[in-house]
Tab-separated table of C-alpha atoms in Angstrom:
chain	number	residue	atom	x	y	z
A	203	MET	CA	-105.507	-39.700	-75.137
A	204	THR	CA	-105.271	-36.158	-76.436
A	205	GLN	CA	-108.592	-35.024	-78.211
A	206	ARG	CA	-107.615	-34.552	-81.693
A	207	ALA	CA	-107.570	-31.461	-83.876
A	208	TYR	CA	-110.826	-30.581	-86.233
A	209	ASN	CA	-107.924	-30.691	-88.999
A	210	PHE	CA	-109.286	-28.360	-92.207
A	211	ASN	CA	-105.605	-28.229	-93.458
A	212	ALA	CA	-105.277	-27.450	-97.372
A	213	GLY	CA	-102.057	-29.937	-97.115
A	214	PRO	CA	-100.299	-31.359	-95.402
A	215	SER	CA	-103.734	-32.504	-94.218
A	216	ALA	CA	-105.226	-35.304	-92.253
A	217	LEU	CA	-104.525	-38.626	-92.186
A	218	PRO	CA	-107.196	-41.478	-90.979
A	219	GLN	CA	-106.509	-42.106	-87.376
A	220	GLU	CA	-106.312	-45.570	-87.828
A	221	VAL	CA	-103.832	-45.499	-90.256
A	222	LEU	CA	-102.167	-43.312	-87.886
A	223	GLU	CA	-102.489	-45.684	-85.064
A	224	ASN	CA	-101.219	-48.791	-86.701
A	225	ALA	CA	-98.115	-47.042	-87.898
A	226	GLN	CA	-97.344	-46.136	-84.542
A	227	GLN	CA	-97.697	-49.822	-83.081
A	228	GLN	CA	-95.467	-50.821	-86.523
A	229	LEU	CA	-92.870	-47.468	-86.122
A	230	VAL	CA	-89.744	-49.403	-84.177
A	231	ASN	CA	-90.233	-52.832	-84.984
A	232	PHE	CA	-91.728	-53.354	-88.743
A	233	ARG	CA	-92.832	-57.057	-89.403
A	234	ASP	CA	-90.774	-58.578	-86.772
A	235	SER	CA	-87.582	-57.427	-88.829
A	236	GLY	CA	-85.980	-55.605	-85.632
A	237	MET	CA	-86.039	-51.844	-87.466
A	238	SER	CA	-88.484	-49.213	-88.503
A	239	ILE	CA	-89.567	-48.962	-91.870
A	240	MET	CA	-87.764	-45.796	-92.323
A	241	GLU	CA	-84.114	-47.569	-91.320
A	242	MET	CA	-84.691	-50.183	-94.003
A	243	SER	CA	-82.710	-50.579	-97.052
A	244	HIS	CA	-84.934	-49.626	-100.202
A	245	ARG	CA	-83.374	-53.012	-101.344
A	246	SER	CA	-84.336	-55.073	-98.965
A	247	ALA	CA	-87.178	-57.442	-99.737
A	248	ILE	CA	-89.827	-56.211	-97.067
A	249	PHE	CA	-89.467	-52.748	-98.465
A	250	ASP	CA	-89.808	-54.446	-102.071
A	251	GLU	CA	-93.272	-56.206	-100.805
A	252	VAL	CA	-94.450	-52.664	-99.097
A	253	HIS	CA	-93.534	-50.662	-102.389
A	254	ASN	CA	-94.923	-53.788	-104.421
A	255	GLU	CA	-98.303	-53.648	-102.099
A	256	ALA	CA	-99.088	-50.395	-102.670
A	257	ILE	CA	-98.605	-50.019	-106.648
A	258	THR	CA	-100.767	-52.940	-107.042
A	259	LEU	CA	-103.539	-51.334	-104.572
A	260	LEU	CA	-103.894	-48.190	-105.892
A	261	LYS	CA	-104.631	-50.040	-109.673
A	262	LYS	CA	-107.252	-52.246	-107.865
A	263	LEU	CA	-108.779	-49.446	-105.854
A	264	TYR	CA	-108.546	-47.264	-109.310
A	265	ALA	CA	-108.905	-49.734	-112.028
A	266	ILE	CA	-106.117	-48.422	-113.852
A	267	PRO	CA	-105.478	-50.612	-116.561
A	268	GLU	CA	-102.563	-52.345	-117.371
A	269	ASN	CA	-101.127	-50.166	-119.942
A	270	TYR	CA	-100.903	-47.699	-117.667
A	271	GLU	CA	-97.198	-47.147	-115.572
A	272	VAL	CA	-97.477	-45.965	-111.405
A	273	LEU	CA	-94.894	-44.024	-110.217
A	274	PHE	CA	-93.249	-42.777	-106.835
A	275	LEU	CA	-91.900	-39.771	-107.555
A	276	GLN	CA	-90.529	-37.200	-105.647
A	277	GLY	CA	-90.880	-33.235	-105.708
A	278	GLY	CA	-94.672	-32.661	-105.302
A	279	ALA	CA	-96.651	-31.668	-108.165
A	280	SER	CA	-94.760	-28.459	-108.843
A	281	LEU	CA	-91.977	-31.065	-110.234
A	282	GLN	CA	-94.668	-32.269	-112.297
A	283	PHE	CA	-95.125	-28.579	-113.913
A	284	THR	CA	-91.335	-28.965	-115.619
A	285	MET	CA	-91.479	-32.770	-116.047
A	286	VAL	CA	-94.069	-32.808	-118.343
A	287	PRO	CA	-93.622	-30.366	-120.967
A	288	MET	CA	-90.116	-31.765	-120.881
A	289	ASN	CA	-90.646	-34.977	-121.520
A	290	PHE	CA	-93.457	-34.532	-123.914
A	291	LEU	CA	-93.435	-30.732	-125.666
A	292	THR	CA	-90.665	-28.986	-128.160
A	293	THR	CA	-90.264	-26.153	-129.327
A	294	GLU	CA	-91.350	-26.972	-132.482
A	295	GLN	CA	-95.376	-27.726	-130.728
A	296	LYS	CA	-97.797	-26.206	-128.623
A	297	ALA	CA	-99.786	-27.690	-125.473
A	298	SER	CA	-102.988	-26.713	-124.527
A	299	TYR	CA	-103.622	-25.161	-120.509
A	300	VAL	CA	-106.807	-24.799	-119.299
A	301	LEU	CA	-106.431	-22.238	-116.711
A	302	SER	CA	-109.058	-22.956	-113.585
A	303	GLY	CA	-106.615	-21.144	-110.734
A	304	SER	CA	-103.223	-20.484	-109.150
A	305	TRP	CA	-101.114	-24.214	-109.215
A	306	SER	CA	-102.556	-24.157	-113.417
A	307	GLU	CA	-101.295	-20.798	-113.749
A	308	LYS	CA	-97.598	-22.257	-112.047
A	309	ALA	CA	-98.014	-25.207	-114.780
A	310	PHE	CA	-98.772	-22.846	-117.900
A	311	LYS	CA	-95.774	-20.520	-116.678
A	312	GLU	CA	-93.181	-23.737	-116.497
A	313	ALA	CA	-94.319	-25.229	-119.743
A	314	LYS	CA	-92.588	-21.843	-121.515
A	315	LEU	CA	-89.388	-22.450	-120.952
A	316	PHE	CA	-90.046	-25.776	-123.492
A	317	GLY	CA	-92.415	-25.009	-126.031
A	318	THR	CA	-95.248	-23.207	-126.745
A	319	PRO	CA	-98.208	-23.365	-124.113
A	320	VAL	CA	-101.513	-21.618	-125.296
A	321	GLU	CA	-104.717	-20.939	-122.998
A	322	ALA	CA	-107.321	-23.433	-124.147
A	323	ALA	CA	-109.714	-21.446	-121.912
A	324	SER	CA	-109.509	-19.754	-118.506
A	325	THR	CA	-111.888	-18.445	-116.386
A	326	LYS	CA	-109.705	-15.589	-114.769
A	327	GLU	CA	-111.524	-12.658	-115.223
A	328	ASN	CA	-115.063	-14.636	-112.930
A	329	GLN	CA	-111.773	-14.300	-110.577
A	330	TYR	CA	-111.604	-18.446	-110.867
A	331	ARG	CA	-115.186	-19.131	-109.055
A	332	ASN	CA	-115.554	-21.760	-112.052
A	333	ILE	CA	-114.368	-24.909	-113.764
A	334	PRO	CA	-114.993	-23.613	-118.062
A	335	ALA	CA	-117.654	-25.417	-119.661
A	336	LEU	CA	-116.407	-28.300	-121.830
A	337	GLU	CA	-117.737	-26.262	-125.391
A	338	ASP	CA	-115.310	-23.343	-124.614
A	339	ILE	CA	-111.779	-25.409	-124.457
A	340	GLN	CA	-109.739	-24.982	-127.797
A	341	PHE	CA	-107.068	-27.283	-128.777
A	342	ASN	CA	-105.580	-28.603	-131.764
A	343	GLU	CA	-105.460	-32.398	-133.230
A	344	ASP	CA	-101.979	-31.451	-133.248
A	345	ASP	CA	-100.829	-30.634	-129.714
A	346	ALA	CA	-98.520	-32.258	-127.769
A	347	TYR	CA	-101.513	-32.890	-124.917
A	348	VAL	CA	-104.243	-30.767	-123.259
A	349	HIS	CA	-103.547	-29.908	-119.513
A	350	ILE	CA	-105.729	-29.412	-116.200
A	351	THR	CA	-106.029	-28.991	-112.866
A	352	SER	CA	-108.882	-31.346	-111.652
A	353	ASN	CA	-109.332	-29.082	-108.526
A	354	ASN	CA	-108.565	-26.206	-107.157
A	355	THR	CA	-107.535	-25.749	-103.662
A	356	ILE	CA	-107.076	-21.999	-103.652
A	357	TYR	CA	-111.018	-21.006	-104.965
A	358	GLY	CA	-112.392	-24.047	-104.359
A	359	THR	CA	-113.982	-25.621	-107.721
A	360	GLN	CA	-113.587	-28.823	-108.965
A	361	TRP	CA	-114.125	-30.741	-112.735
A	362	LYS	CA	-117.202	-32.783	-112.367
A	363	ASN	CA	-116.925	-33.734	-116.061
A	364	PHE	CA	-113.687	-34.182	-118.092
A	365	PRO	CA	-113.104	-33.087	-121.664
A	366	SER	CA	-112.551	-35.730	-124.200
A	367	THR	CA	-109.471	-34.958	-125.915
A	368	GLY	CA	-109.094	-37.756	-128.560
A	369	ASN	CA	-105.869	-38.692	-129.474
A	370	VAL	CA	-104.370	-35.392	-127.803
A	371	PRO	CA	-102.612	-36.904	-124.073
A	372	LEU	CA	-105.098	-35.154	-121.732
A	373	VAL	CA	-102.583	-34.908	-118.747
A	374	ALA	CA	-104.088	-33.266	-115.171
A	375	ASP	CA	-103.004	-32.253	-111.917
A	376	MET	CA	-104.963	-34.692	-109.363
A	377	SER	CA	-103.120	-33.749	-106.404
A	378	SER	CA	-106.063	-32.279	-104.048
A	379	ASP	CA	-108.813	-34.585	-105.169
A	380	ILE	CA	-107.154	-37.655	-106.442
A	381	LEU	CA	-109.399	-41.512	-105.338
A	382	SER	CA	-112.026	-39.031	-103.730
A	383	LYS	CA	-114.526	-40.449	-106.764
A	384	PRO	CA	-113.798	-42.783	-109.707
A	385	VAL	CA	-112.190	-41.454	-112.707
A	386	ASP	CA	-112.542	-43.250	-115.958
A	387	ILE	CA	-108.733	-43.379	-116.372
A	388	GLU	CA	-108.852	-44.071	-119.551
A	389	LYS	CA	-109.395	-40.881	-121.077
A	390	PHE	CA	-105.795	-40.140	-119.354
A	391	GLY	CA	-102.780	-39.662	-120.861
A	392	ILE	CA	-100.833	-38.666	-117.276
A	393	ILE	CA	-102.239	-38.100	-113.920
A	394	TYR	CA	-100.312	-37.067	-111.267
A	395	ALA	CA	-100.869	-35.882	-107.895
A	396	GLY	CA	-98.850	-35.305	-104.656
A	397	ALA	CA	-100.013	-37.709	-101.869
A	398	GLN	CA	-99.884	-34.357	-98.812
A	399	LYS	CA	-104.066	-34.345	-99.107
A	400	ASN	CA	-105.937	-38.157	-100.078
A	401	LEU	CA	-102.906	-40.070	-100.132
A	402	GLY	CA	-100.746	-40.016	-97.327
A	403	PRO	CA	-97.885	-37.790	-96.108
A	404	SER	CA	-96.117	-35.137	-98.186
A	405	GLY	CA	-93.139	-36.530	-99.959
A	406	VAL	CA	-94.093	-39.018	-102.386
A	407	THR	CA	-95.874	-37.863	-105.740
A	408	VAL	CA	-97.663	-40.484	-107.484
A	409	VAL	CA	-97.692	-40.817	-111.321
A	410	ILE	CA	-100.271	-42.898	-113.524
A	411	ILE	CA	-98.847	-42.598	-117.489
A	412	ARG	CA	-99.977	-44.166	-120.371
A	413	LYS	CA	-97.011	-46.964	-121.685
A	414	ASP	CA	-97.433	-45.352	-125.400
A	415	LEU	CA	-96.316	-42.377	-123.848
A	416	LEU	CA	-93.333	-43.204	-122.574
A	417	GLU	CA	-91.978	-45.034	-125.185
A	418	LYS	CA	-92.472	-40.795	-127.344
A	419	ALA	CA	-91.013	-39.435	-124.325
A	420	ASN	CA	-87.528	-36.719	-124.946
A	421	LYS	CA	-84.745	-38.802	-124.313
A	422	ASN	CA	-81.829	-35.753	-124.382
A	423	ILE	CA	-83.107	-34.480	-120.647
A	424	PRO	CA	-81.508	-35.582	-117.227
A	425	THR	CA	-81.844	-38.878	-116.190
A	426	MET	CA	-83.725	-38.015	-113.238
A	427	LEU	CA	-86.138	-36.211	-115.249
A	428	LYS	CA	-86.882	-38.953	-117.585
A	429	TYR	CA	-90.313	-40.800	-116.695
A	430	THR	CA	-88.827	-43.788	-118.370
A	431	THR	CA	-86.047	-43.639	-115.820
A	432	HIS	CA	-88.439	-44.693	-113.484
A	433	ALA	CA	-90.984	-46.589	-115.129
A	434	ASP	CA	-87.672	-49.311	-115.836
A	435	SER	CA	-86.804	-49.545	-112.069
A	436	ASN	CA	-90.517	-49.626	-110.626
A	437	SER	CA	-89.332	-46.128	-109.259
A	438	LEU	CA	-86.325	-47.830	-107.299
A	439	TYR	CA	-83.440	-46.302	-109.343
A	440	ASN	CA	-82.360	-44.017	-106.264
A	441	THR	CA	-83.743	-44.405	-102.883
A	442	PRO	CA	-87.519	-43.508	-102.824
A	443	PRO	CA	-89.352	-41.408	-99.772
A	444	THR	CA	-90.097	-45.183	-98.134
A	445	PHE	CA	-91.543	-44.231	-95.069
A	446	GLY	CA	-93.841	-42.019	-97.378
A	447	ILE	CA	-94.864	-44.915	-99.926
A	448	TYR	CA	-95.311	-47.175	-97.015
A	449	MET	CA	-98.080	-44.503	-95.617
A	450	LEU	CA	-99.680	-44.147	-99.150
A	451	GLY	CA	-99.773	-47.913	-98.554
A	452	GLU	CA	-102.255	-48.072	-95.421
A	453	VAL	CA	-103.782	-45.000	-96.384
A	454	LEU	CA	-104.874	-47.343	-99.791
A	455	LYS	CA	-106.138	-50.372	-97.377
A	456	TRP	CA	-107.788	-47.871	-95.073
A	457	VAL	CA	-109.861	-46.710	-98.494
A	458	GLU	CA	-110.540	-50.535	-99.258
A	459	ALA	CA	-111.516	-51.523	-96.036
A	460	LYS	CA	-114.190	-48.461	-96.450
A	461	GLY	CA	-115.739	-50.147	-98.977
A	462	GLY	CA	-113.454	-48.550	-102.031
A	463	VAL	CA	-113.575	-44.868	-103.887
A	464	ALA	CA	-117.354	-44.979	-104.701
A	465	ALA	CA	-117.798	-45.508	-101.117
A	466	ILE	CA	-115.415	-42.513	-100.495
A	467	GLU	CA	-117.100	-40.370	-102.926
A	468	LYS	CA	-120.539	-40.536	-101.614
A	469	HIS	CA	-118.709	-39.882	-97.667
A	470	ASN	CA	-117.487	-36.982	-99.453
A	471	GLU	CA	-120.463	-35.865	-101.227
A	472	LEU	CA	-122.305	-35.919	-97.508
A	473	LYS	CA	-119.348	-34.153	-95.371
A	474	ALA	CA	-119.138	-31.264	-98.579
A	475	LYS	CA	-123.592	-31.015	-98.192
A	476	VAL	CA	-122.962	-29.819	-94.609
A	477	ILE	CA	-120.854	-26.794	-94.903
A	478	TYR	CA	-122.019	-25.798	-98.139
A	479	ASP	CA	-125.738	-25.821	-96.428
A	480	ALA	CA	-123.910	-23.932	-93.684
A	481	ILE	CA	-123.176	-21.359	-96.260
A	482	ASP	CA	-126.611	-21.539	-98.133
A	483	ASN	CA	-128.970	-21.226	-95.216
A	484	SER	CA	-127.447	-18.425	-93.876
A	485	ASN	CA	-128.590	-15.272	-95.805
A	486	GLY	CA	-125.785	-13.961	-97.064
A	487	PHE	CA	-123.510	-14.328	-94.000
A	488	TYR	CA	-121.464	-16.741	-95.268
A	489	LYS	CA	-121.039	-16.258	-99.189
A	490	GLY	CA	-119.382	-19.014	-101.229
A	491	HIS	CA	-117.028	-18.614	-103.615
A	492	ALA	CA	-117.321	-20.773	-106.034
A	493	THR	CA	-120.554	-20.916	-108.600
A	494	PRO	CA	-122.814	-23.737	-107.149
A	495	GLU	CA	-121.891	-26.086	-109.933
A	496	SER	CA	-118.320	-25.952	-110.107
A	497	ARG	CA	-118.340	-26.336	-105.894
A	498	SER	CA	-115.245	-28.983	-105.258
A	499	LEU	CA	-116.395	-31.815	-102.234
A	500	MET	CA	-112.595	-31.488	-101.540
A	501	ASN	CA	-111.939	-27.483	-100.714
A	502	ILE	CA	-114.890	-25.285	-99.677
A	503	THR	CA	-113.983	-21.502	-99.757
A	504	PHE	CA	-116.137	-18.938	-98.501
A	505	ARG	CA	-116.251	-15.584	-96.465
A	506	VAL	CA	-118.120	-14.219	-94.115
A	507	ALA	CA	-120.241	-10.828	-95.187
A	508	ASP	CA	-118.150	-8.443	-92.618
A	509	GLU	CA	-114.445	-8.490	-92.959
A	510	GLU	CA	-113.999	-7.679	-89.035
A	511	LEU	CA	-116.007	-10.146	-88.181
A	512	GLU	CA	-114.099	-13.088	-90.223
A	513	LYS	CA	-111.015	-12.004	-88.651
A	514	GLN	CA	-113.638	-12.881	-85.194
A	515	PHE	CA	-114.738	-15.962	-87.070
A	516	LEU	CA	-111.437	-17.230	-87.923
A	517	ALA	CA	-110.045	-16.155	-84.330
A	518	GLU	CA	-112.367	-18.046	-82.517
A	519	ALA	CA	-112.469	-20.557	-84.523
A	520	LYS	CA	-109.235	-21.658	-84.040
A	521	ALA	CA	-109.320	-21.608	-80.114
A	522	ALA	CA	-112.423	-23.795	-80.686
A	523	GLY	CA	-110.421	-26.586	-81.685
A	524	PHE	CA	-110.397	-25.928	-85.820
A	525	ILE	CA	-106.985	-25.717	-87.404
A	526	GLY	CA	-106.707	-24.619	-91.442
A	527	LEU	CA	-109.517	-22.858	-91.848
A	528	ASN	CA	-107.844	-19.479	-92.908
A	529	GLY	CA	-107.872	-19.321	-96.481
A	530	HIS	CA	-104.991	-19.410	-98.766
A	531	ARG	CA	-102.700	-15.834	-98.355
A	532	SER	CA	-103.074	-15.102	-102.027
A	533	VAL	CA	-106.864	-14.572	-102.073
A	534	GLY	CA	-107.653	-14.681	-97.803
A	535	GLY	CA	-111.370	-15.626	-96.719
A	536	CYS	CA	-112.281	-18.527	-95.667
A	537	ARG	CA	-111.364	-22.402	-96.737
A	538	ALA	CA	-112.151	-25.967	-95.192
A	539	SER	CA	-110.338	-28.676	-96.783
A	540	THR	CA	-112.644	-31.807	-96.473
A	541	TYR	CA	-110.722	-34.352	-98.172
A	542	ASN	CA	-110.911	-38.101	-97.136
A	543	ALA	CA	-109.507	-38.529	-94.124
A	544	VAL	CA	-111.419	-35.536	-92.188
A	545	PRO	CA	-113.954	-37.509	-90.060
A	546	LEU	CA	-117.976	-36.436	-90.958
A	547	GLU	CA	-118.003	-35.486	-86.990
A	548	ALA	CA	-115.511	-32.650	-88.073
A	549	CYS	CA	-117.717	-31.160	-90.842
A	550	GLU	CA	-120.569	-31.030	-88.337
A	551	ALA	CA	-119.124	-29.341	-85.697
A	552	LEU	CA	-117.882	-27.149	-88.143
A	553	ARG	CA	-121.153	-26.486	-89.304
A	554	ASP	CA	-122.650	-25.866	-85.442
A	555	PHE	CA	-119.889	-23.303	-85.014
A	556	MET	CA	-120.788	-21.559	-88.357
A	557	VAL	CA	-124.774	-21.498	-87.189
A	558	ASN	CA	-123.707	-20.482	-83.619
A	559	PHE	CA	-121.494	-17.550	-85.024
A	560	GLN	CA	-124.325	-16.378	-87.135
A	561	GLN	CA	-126.677	-16.203	-84.142
A	562	LYS	CA	-124.310	-14.657	-82.003
A	563	HIS	CA	-123.192	-11.617	-84.447
A	564	GLN	CA	-126.221	-10.951	-86.998
């Protein structure tokens, strides 16, 4: 068998090996149908079962209450940047956006097309090294919603506690840390996430939305951009990404087999600590970007003290089988994305590489 790469890609990212092997076995003849899941009608009984199994299991694993809908959409989180204000922000209203990185900036920019978004808080002046303090978040009781990005892939920061927004719906882009830790769903009006980091392959976007919000949504928008269109049709209004939904369901089964979301969180904490310890114990040879209290368990961002050494570090790491360690093109540096499916062994191997590289070049 070919040696698996140490995959630290930021997304699309690592999938559980067991899930990939199981999909491989079922690829040509799915459930004795004589067809691949990719060849089936999305209206077929077999796919309907796969589709509903995934919804049911996500509700179970995340303890999603009955007054929420689970939708499987397309277009990634980037389309949600548009759909949220299109459905819930009017020209007479304001919506509060907490700016904690590039993706929240993009969401903020899209909202300007539909109403008046305002900055509820921002850490841009600190180069997005930290998450805003909860007491610094300013919003009004008549806001359409408050929007946050729960984890920032580019800067390596993550919310440890979420703001309480009372009667104002809290909207969260959880693309890069969904299902990585338990979450109190009832704190949120809407959660959305591209699947390609923790849930499955690219192409599926999960939306968890409170049912009472659906009743208040703007009705005078294009059919495909209405949440109600997809809620009323169980996400089968048009042809969905069938293979992606199947794979998402298989990843959810893997999470359940690992002990559920709480067990996954403990494993993620252990994995991240392995790499953060290598940074913290390097006497400044490696420098983390995020402040310690805001460090992400999903994206570990750091620099090598010397710029030329950093280039050498990334080149040697790639040659040694470590994939995806380059920081985002907008900020440079190094980034190890340790999503749910990245094994502990990969993190330990990276730590060993970092320690050895430091010893050779200090």
